[in-house]
Amino acid sequence: MLLCLVKNLVKCFMYCFFRLHVHGTDNFPKEGAAIVALNHKSFWDAPLIASVLPRPLAFMAKKELFSIPVLGAILKWAGAFPVSRGNADVSAIKAALSALRAGKVMAIFPEGTRVKNGEEHVAKAGVALIAQKTGAPVVPIALSGRYRFRAKVDVYIGTPITIKAPDGGRLSADQLQEASDRLLKTILDMAETGNIR
């Protein structure tokens, strides 16, 4: 109840502060587990996407944020869990798998960190690994625009993607990386062109 109230307040703020347009809402799964994969360019990305999507999201957030007194408490309360960047965080992956197996929606930034304008976007294989292990569809979402007062911000929700080996087996590490690379390219193409894929 309280989480719903906070979400509505954040949503109201987002629509008032930005000229926010959401495209492709029919592509978002109404039920069942799903992975939301989106580009990460600002601190605003997480609250914005959590406020415009119709279902609650579980987030991975860098563990350093949880040591900030108020922010850490808010993140835990909102369903986020810590991840150690730069190495394979087994506990974070287990938490993600558990959330998805419980039918929740998990939000992941394929780059693993914010990428500023002009910097190279490099995908990590984690999103493909989690998708393969759970069978959850991956919903590519692109955020486009500048986070400035009354600036236009577009959210493009793409067609869900299934990541699995063609023969029903497991993808190799290289294949998982390739799948994550393709996913990130789809997201960045949507952000640049506005064409939903």
Coordinates of N, CA and C in Angstrom, one line a residue, residues 11-184:
K11 N 5.7 9.0 -9.8 CA 5.2 9.1 -11.2 C 4.7 10.5 -11.4
C12 N 4.0 11.0 -10.5 CA 3.4 12.4 -10.7 C 4.6 13.4 -10.8
F13 N 5.6 13.2 -10.0 CA 6.8 14.1 -10.1 C 7.4 14.0 -11.5
M14 N 7.6 12.7 -11.9 CA 8.3 12.5 -13.2 C 7.5 13.2 -14.4
Y15 N 6.2 13.0 -14.4 CA 5.4 13.6 -15.5 C 5.3 15.1 -15.4
C16 N 5.4 15.6 -14.2 CA 5.4 17.1 -14.0 C 6.8 17.7 -14.4
F17 N 7.9 17.1 -13.9 CA 9.2 17.6 -14.1 C 9.7 17.4 -15.5
F18 N 9.4 16.3 -16.2 CA 9.8 16.1 -17.5 C 8.6 16.0 -18.5
R19 N 8.8 16.2 -19.7 CA 7.7 15.9 -20.7 C 8.0 14.4 -21.1
L20 N 7.3 13.5 -20.4 CA 7.6 12.1 -20.5 C 6.6 11.4 -21.4
H21 N 7.2 10.6 -22.3 CA 6.4 9.9 -23.3 C 6.8 8.4 -23.3
V22 N 5.9 7.5 -23.1 CA 6.1 6.1 -23.0 C 5.6 5.4 -24.2
H23 N 6.4 4.7 -25.0 CA 6.0 4.1 -26.2 C 6.1 2.5 -26.1
G24 N 5.2 1.8 -26.7 CA 5.3 0.3 -26.8 C 4.8 -0.4 -25.5
T25 N 3.9 0.3 -24.8 CA 3.4 -0.3 -23.5 C 2.8 -1.7 -23.7
D26 N 2.2 -2.0 -24.9 CA 1.7 -3.3 -25.1 C 2.7 -4.4 -25.1
N27 N 4.0 -4.1 -25.3 CA 5.0 -5.1 -25.3 C 5.4 -5.6 -23.9
F28 N 5.0 -4.8 -22.8 CA 5.4 -5.2 -21.5 C 4.5 -6.3 -20.9
P29 N 5.1 -7.4 -20.5 CA 4.3 -8.6 -20.0 C 3.4 -8.2 -18.8
K30 N 2.2 -8.6 -18.9 CA 1.2 -8.3 -17.8 C 1.4 -9.2 -16.6
E31 N 2.0 -10.4 -16.8 CA 2.2 -11.3 -15.6 C 3.4 -12.2 -15.9
G32 N 3.9 -12.9 -14.9 CA 5.0 -13.8 -15.0 C 6.3 -13.0 -14.8
A33 N 7.4 -13.8 -14.7 CA 8.7 -13.3 -14.6 C 9.1 -12.6 -15.8
A34 N 9.9 -11.6 -15.7 CA 10.5 -10.8 -16.8 C 11.7 -10.1 -16.4
I35 N 12.6 -9.9 -17.3 CA 13.8 -9.1 -17.1 C 13.7 -7.8 -17.9
V36 N 13.8 -6.7 -17.2 CA 13.8 -5.4 -17.9 C 15.3 -5.0 -18.1
A37 N 15.7 -4.8 -19.3 CA 17.1 -4.4 -19.6 C 17.1 -3.0 -20.2
L38 N 17.7 -2.1 -19.6 CA 17.7 -0.7 -20.1 C 19.0 0.0 -20.0
N39 N 19.2 1.0 -20.9 CA 20.4 1.7 -20.9 C 20.5 2.6 -19.6
H40 N 21.7 2.9 -19.2 CA 21.9 3.5 -17.9 C 22.8 4.8 -18.1
K41 N 22.2 5.9 -18.0 CA 22.9 7.2 -18.2 C 22.8 8.1 -17.1
S42 N 22.0 7.9 -16.1 CA 21.8 8.8 -15.1 C 21.2 8.2 -13.8
F43 N 21.3 8.9 -12.7 CA 20.7 8.4 -11.5 C 19.2 8.4 -11.6
W44 N 18.6 9.2 -12.5 CA 17.2 9.3 -12.7 C 16.6 8.0 -13.3
D45 N 17.4 7.2 -14.0 CA 16.9 6.0 -14.8 C 16.0 5.1 -13.9
A46 N 16.6 4.7 -12.8 CA 15.8 3.7 -11.9 C 14.5 4.3 -11.4
P47 N 14.4 5.4 -10.8 CA 13.1 5.9 -10.3 C 12.2 6.2 -11.5
L48 N 12.7 6.6 -12.6 CA 11.8 6.9 -13.8 C 11.2 5.6 -14.3
I49 N 12.0 4.6 -14.5 CA 11.4 3.3 -15.1 C 10.5 2.6 -14.1
A50 N 10.9 2.7 -12.8 CA 10.0 2.1 -11.8 C 8.7 2.8 -11.7
S51 N 8.6 4.1 -12.0 CA 7.3 4.8 -11.9 C 6.4 4.6 -13.1
V52 N 7.0 4.4 -14.3 CA 6.2 4.3 -15.5 C 5.7 2.9 -15.9
L53 N 6.4 1.9 -15.4 CA 6.0 0.5 -15.7 C 4.9 0.1 -14.8
P54 N 4.0 -0.8 -15.2 CA 2.8 -1.1 -14.5 C 3.0 -2.1 -13.3
R55 N 4.2 -2.7 -13.3 CA 4.4 -3.8 -12.3 C 5.7 -3.4 -11.4
P56 N 5.7 -3.8 -10.1 CA 6.9 -3.5 -9.3 C 8.1 -4.1 -9.8
L57 N 9.3 -3.4 -9.6 CA 10.5 -3.9 -10.1 C 11.5 -4.3 -9.0
A58 N 12.2 -5.3 -9.1 CA 13.4 -5.6 -8.3 C 14.6 -5.1 -9.0
F59 N 15.5 -4.4 -8.3 CA 16.7 -3.8 -8.9 C 18.0 -4.4 -8.3
M60 N 19.0 -4.5 -9.1 CA 20.3 -4.6 -8.6 C 20.9 -3.2 -8.5
A61 N 21.5 -2.9 -7.4 CA 22.2 -1.6 -7.2 C 23.6 -1.9 -6.6
K62 N 24.5 -1.0 -7.0 CA 25.9 -1.2 -6.5 C 25.9 -1.1 -5.0
K63 N 26.7 -2.0 -4.4 CA 26.6 -2.2 -2.9 C 27.0 -1.0 -2.1
E64 N 27.8 -0.1 -2.7 CA 28.2 1.2 -2.1 C 27.0 2.0 -1.7
L65 N 25.9 2.0 -2.5 CA 24.7 2.8 -2.2 C 24.0 2.4 -1.0
F66 N 24.2 1.1 -0.6 CA 23.5 0.6 0.6 C 24.1 1.1 1.9
S67 N 25.3 1.6 1.8 CA 26.0 2.2 3.0 C 25.6 3.6 3.3
I68 N 24.9 4.2 2.4 CA 24.4 5.6 2.6 C 23.2 5.5 3.4
P69 N 23.2 6.0 4.6 CA 22.1 5.8 5.6 C 20.6 5.8 5.0
V70 N 20.2 6.9 4.6 CA 18.8 7.0 4.1 C 18.6 6.3 2.8
L71 N 19.5 6.5 1.9 CA 19.3 5.9 0.5 C 19.3 4.4 0.7
G72 N 20.2 3.8 1.5 CA 20.3 2.4 1.7 C 19.0 1.8 2.2
A73 N 18.4 2.5 3.1 CA 17.1 2.0 3.7 C 16.0 2.0 2.6
I74 N 16.0 3.1 1.8 CA 15.0 3.2 0.8 C 15.2 2.1 -0.3
L75 N 16.4 1.9 -0.7 CA 16.7 0.8 -1.6 C 16.2 -0.5 -1.2
K76 N 16.5 -0.9 0.1 CA 16.1 -2.2 0.7 C 14.5 -2.2 0.7
W77 N 13.9 -1.1 1.1 CA 12.5 -1.1 1.2 C 11.8 -1.2 -0.2
A78 N 12.5 -0.7 -1.2 CA 11.9 -0.8 -2.5 C 12.2 -2.1 -3.3
G79 N 12.9 -3.0 -2.6 CA 13.1 -4.3 -3.2 C 14.5 -4.4 -4.0
A80 N 15.3 -3.4 -3.8 CA 16.7 -3.5 -4.4 C 17.6 -4.4 -3.6
F81 N 18.6 -5.0 -4.2 CA 19.6 -5.8 -3.5 C 21.0 -5.4 -4.0
P82 N 22.0 -5.6 -3.2 CA 23.3 -5.1 -3.6 C 24.1 -6.0 -4.5
V83 N 24.9 -5.4 -5.4 CA 25.8 -6.2 -6.2 C 27.1 -5.6 -6.2
S84 N 28.2 -6.4 -6.2 CA 29.6 -5.9 -6.2 C 30.0 -5.9 -7.7
R85 N 30.3 -4.7 -8.1 CA 30.7 -4.5 -9.5 C 32.1 -4.9 -9.7
G86 N 32.4 -5.3 -10.9 CA 33.8 -5.7 -11.3 C 34.2 -7.1 -11.1
N87 N 33.3 -7.9 -10.5 CA 33.6 -9.3 -10.3 C 32.2 -10.1 -10.3
A88 N 32.3 -11.4 -10.4 CA 31.1 -12.2 -10.4 C 30.5 -12.3 -9.0
D89 N 29.4 -11.6 -8.8 CA 28.8 -11.6 -7.4 C 27.8 -12.7 -7.4
V90 N 28.2 -13.8 -6.8 CA 27.3 -15.0 -6.8 C 26.0 -14.7 -6.0
S91 N 26.1 -14.0 -4.8 CA 24.9 -13.7 -4.0 C 23.9 -12.9 -4.8
A92 N 24.4 -11.9 -5.5 CA 23.5 -11.0 -6.3 C 22.8 -11.8 -7.4
I93 N 23.6 -12.7 -8.1 CA 23.0 -13.5 -9.1 C 21.9 -14.5 -8.5
K94 N 22.2 -15.0 -7.3 CA 21.2 -15.9 -6.7 C 20.0 -15.1 -6.3
A95 N 20.1 -13.9 -5.8 CA 19.0 -13.1 -5.5 C 18.1 -12.8 -6.7
A96 N 18.8 -12.5 -7.8 CA 18.1 -12.2 -9.1 C 17.3 -13.5 -9.5
L97 N 18.0 -14.6 -9.5 CA 17.3 -15.9 -9.9 C 16.1 -16.1 -9.0
S98 N 16.3 -15.9 -7.7 CA 15.2 -16.2 -6.7 C 14.0 -15.2 -7.0
A99 N 14.3 -14.0 -7.3 CA 13.2 -13.0 -7.6 C 12.4 -13.4 -8.9
L100 N 13.2 -13.8 -9.9 CA 12.5 -14.2 -11.2 C 11.8 -15.5 -11.0
R101 N 12.3 -16.5 -10.3 CA 11.6 -17.8 -10.1 C 10.3 -17.6 -9.3
A102 N 10.3 -16.4 -8.6 CA 9.0 -16.1 -7.8 C 8.0 -15.3 -8.7
G103 N 8.4 -15.1 -10.0 CA 7.5 -14.5 -10.9 C 7.6 -13.0 -10.9
K104 N 8.7 -12.4 -10.3 CA 8.8 -11.0 -10.3 C 9.5 -10.4 -11.5
V105 N 9.5 -9.1 -11.6 CA 10.1 -8.4 -12.7 C 11.4 -7.8 -12.2
M106 N 12.5 -8.2 -12.9 CA 13.9 -7.8 -12.4 C 14.4 -6.7 -13.4
A107 N 14.9 -5.6 -12.9 CA 15.5 -4.6 -13.8 C 17.0 -4.7 -13.7
I108 N 17.6 -4.7 -14.9 CA 19.1 -4.8 -15.0 C 19.6 -3.8 -16.0
F109 N 20.7 -3.1 -15.7 CA 21.4 -2.3 -16.7 C 22.5 -3.2 -17.3
P110 N 22.4 -3.5 -18.6 CA 23.4 -4.4 -19.2 C 24.9 -3.9 -19.1
E111 N 25.1 -2.6 -19.1 CA 26.4 -2.1 -19.0 C 27.0 -2.2 -17.5
G112 N 26.1 -2.4 -16.6 CA 26.5 -2.6 -15.2 C 26.8 -1.3 -14.5
T113 N 26.9 -0.2 -15.2 CA 27.1 1.1 -14.6 C 26.7 2.2 -15.5
R114 N 26.6 3.4 -15.0 CA 26.2 4.6 -15.8 C 27.2 4.8 -16.9
V115 N 26.8 5.2 -18.1 CA 27.6 5.5 -19.2 C 27.3 6.9 -19.7
K116 N 28.3 7.8 -19.6 CA 28.1 9.2 -19.9 C 28.1 9.4 -21.5
N117 N 27.6 10.5 -21.9 CA 27.6 10.8 -23.4 C 29.1 10.7 -23.9
G118 N 29.3 10.1 -25.0 CA 30.6 10.0 -25.6 C 31.4 8.8 -25.1
E119 N 31.0 8.1 -24.0 CA 31.7 7.0 -23.5 C 31.2 5.7 -24.3
E120 N 32.1 4.7 -24.4 CA 31.7 3.5 -25.1 C 30.8 2.6 -24.2
H121 N 29.8 2.1 -24.8 CA 28.8 1.2 -24.1 C 29.3 -0.2 -24.3
V122 N 29.6 -0.9 -23.2 CA 30.0 -2.3 -23.2 C 29.1 -3.1 -22.3
A123 N 28.5 -4.1 -22.9 CA 27.6 -5.0 -22.2 C 28.4 -6.0 -21.4
K124 N 27.8 -6.4 -20.2 CA 28.3 -7.5 -19.4 C 27.4 -8.7 -19.7
A125 N 27.9 -9.9 -19.5 CA 27.2 -11.1 -19.9 C 26.1 -11.5 -18.9
G126 N 26.1 -10.8 -17.7 CA 25.2 -11.2 -16.6 C 23.7 -11.3 -17.0
V127 N 23.3 -10.3 -17.8 CA 21.8 -10.3 -18.1 C 21.5 -11.5 -18.9
A128 N 22.3 -11.9 -19.9 CA 22.1 -13.1 -20.7 C 22.1 -14.4 -19.8
L129 N 23.1 -14.4 -18.9 CA 23.2 -15.6 -18.0 C 22.0 -15.8 -17.2
I130 N 21.5 -14.7 -16.6 CA 20.3 -14.8 -15.7 C 19.1 -15.2 -16.6
A131 N 19.0 -14.6 -17.8 CA 17.8 -14.9 -18.7 C 17.9 -16.4 -19.0
Q132 N 19.1 -16.9 -19.4 CA 19.2 -18.4 -19.7 C 18.8 -19.3 -18.6
K133 N 19.3 -18.9 -17.4 CA 19.0 -19.8 -16.2 C 17.6 -19.8 -15.8
T134 N 16.8 -18.7 -16.0 CA 15.4 -18.7 -15.6 C 14.4 -18.9 -16.7
G135 N 14.9 -18.7 -17.9 CA 13.9 -18.7 -19.0 C 13.0 -17.5 -19.1
A136 N 13.3 -16.5 -18.3 CA 12.5 -15.3 -18.3 C 12.7 -14.5 -19.5
P137 N 11.7 -13.9 -20.2 CA 11.9 -13.1 -21.3 C 12.6 -11.8 -20.9
V138 N 13.4 -11.2 -21.8 CA 14.1 -10.0 -21.6 C 13.4 -8.9 -22.4
V139 N 12.9 -7.8 -21.7 CA 12.2 -6.7 -22.3 C 13.3 -5.6 -22.5
P140 N 13.7 -5.3 -23.8 CA 14.6 -4.2 -24.0 C 13.9 -2.9 -23.8
I141 N 14.4 -2.0 -23.0 CA 13.8 -0.7 -22.9 C 14.9 0.4 -23.1
A142 N 14.6 1.4 -23.9 CA 15.5 2.5 -24.2 C 15.0 3.8 -23.6
L143 N 15.9 4.5 -22.9 CA 15.6 5.8 -22.4 C 16.3 6.8 -23.3
S144 N 15.6 7.8 -23.7 CA 16.2 8.8 -24.6 C 15.8 10.2 -24.2
G145 N 16.7 11.1 -24.2 CA 16.4 12.5 -23.8 C 17.3 13.0 -22.7
R146 N 17.1 14.2 -22.4 CA 18.0 14.8 -21.3 C 17.1 15.1 -20.1
Y147 N 17.7 14.7 -18.9 CA 17.0 14.9 -17.7 C 17.2 16.4 -17.2
R148 N 16.4 17.3 -17.9 CA 16.3 18.7 -17.5 C 14.9 19.1 -17.3
F149 N 14.6 20.1 -16.6 CA 13.3 20.5 -16.3 C 12.5 20.8 -17.6
R150 N 11.4 20.1 -17.7 CA 10.4 20.1 -18.9 C 11.1 19.7 -20.2
A151 N 12.2 19.0 -20.1 CA 12.8 18.4 -21.3 C 12.0 17.1 -21.7
K152 N 12.0 16.8 -23.0 CA 11.3 15.6 -23.5 C 12.2 14.4 -23.1
V153 N 11.6 13.4 -22.5 CA 12.2 12.1 -22.2 C 11.3 11.0 -22.8
D154 N 11.9 10.2 -23.6 CA 11.1 9.1 -24.2 C 11.5 7.8 -23.6
V155 N 10.5 6.9 -23.4 CA 10.8 5.5 -22.9 C 10.2 4.6 -24.0
Y156 N 11.1 3.8 -24.6 CA 10.7 2.9 -25.7 C 10.8 1.5 -25.1
I157 N 9.6 0.8 -25.1 CA 9.5 -0.6 -24.6 C 9.5 -1.5 -25.8
G158 N 10.6 -2.3 -25.9 CA 10.7 -3.2 -27.1 C 10.0 -4.5 -26.9
T159 N 10.1 -5.3 -28.0 CA 9.5 -6.7 -28.0 C 10.4 -7.6 -27.1
P160 N 9.7 -8.4 -26.2 CA 10.5 -9.3 -25.4 C 11.3 -10.3 -26.2
I161 N 12.5 -10.6 -25.6 CA 13.4 -11.5 -26.3 C 13.7 -12.7 -25.4
T162 N 13.8 -13.9 -26.0 CA 14.1 -15.1 -25.2 C 15.6 -15.4 -25.5
I163 N 16.4 -15.7 -24.5 CA 17.8 -16.0 -24.7 C 18.0 -17.5 -24.3
K164 N 18.2 -18.3 -25.3 CA 18.4 -19.7 -25.0 C 19.2 -20.3 -26.2
A165 N 19.8 -21.5 -25.9 CA 20.5 -22.2 -27.0 C 19.6 -22.8 -27.9
P166 N 19.8 -22.8 -29.2 CA 18.9 -23.4 -30.2 C 18.6 -24.9 -30.0
D167 N 19.6 -25.6 -29.4 CA 19.4 -27.0 -29.2 C 18.9 -27.4 -27.9
G168 N 18.5 -26.3 -27.1 CA 18.0 -26.6 -25.8 C 19.0 -26.7 -24.7
G169 N 20.3 -26.7 -25.1 CA 21.4 -26.8 -24.1 C 21.7 -25.5 -23.5
R170 N 23.0 -25.4 -23.1 CA 23.4 -24.1 -22.5 C 24.3 -23.3 -23.4
L171 N 24.2 -22.0 -23.4 CA 25.1 -21.2 -24.2 C 26.4 -21.1 -23.5
S172 N 27.5 -21.0 -24.4 CA 28.8 -20.9 -23.9 C 29.0 -19.5 -23.3
A173 N 30.1 -19.2 -22.7 CA 30.4 -17.9 -22.2 C 30.5 -16.9 -23.3
D174 N 31.1 -17.3 -24.4 CA 31.2 -16.4 -25.6 C 29.8 -16.1 -26.2
Q175 N 28.9 -17.1 -26.2 CA 27.6 -16.9 -26.7 C 26.7 -16.1 -25.8
L176 N 26.9 -16.2 -24.5 CA 26.2 -15.3 -23.5 C 26.6 -13.9 -23.7
Q177 N 27.9 -13.7 -24.0 CA 28.4 -12.3 -24.2 C 27.8 -11.7 -25.5
E178 N 27.8 -12.6 -26.5 CA 27.2 -12.1 -27.8 C 25.8 -11.8 -27.6
A179 N 25.0 -12.6 -26.9 CA 23.6 -12.3 -26.6 C 23.4 -11.0 -25.9
S180 N 24.3 -10.7 -24.9 CA 24.2 -9.4 -24.2 C 24.6 -8.3 -25.1
D181 N 25.6 -8.5 -26.0 CA 26.0 -7.4 -26.9 C 24.8 -7.1 -27.9
R182 N 24.2 -8.1 -28.4 CA 23.0 -7.9 -29.3 C 21.9 -7.1 -28.6
L183 N 21.6 -7.5 -27.3 CA 20.6 -6.9 -26.6 C 20.9 -5.4 -26.4
L184 N 22.1 -5.1 -26.0 CA 22.5 -3.7 -25.7 C 22.4 -2.9 -27.0

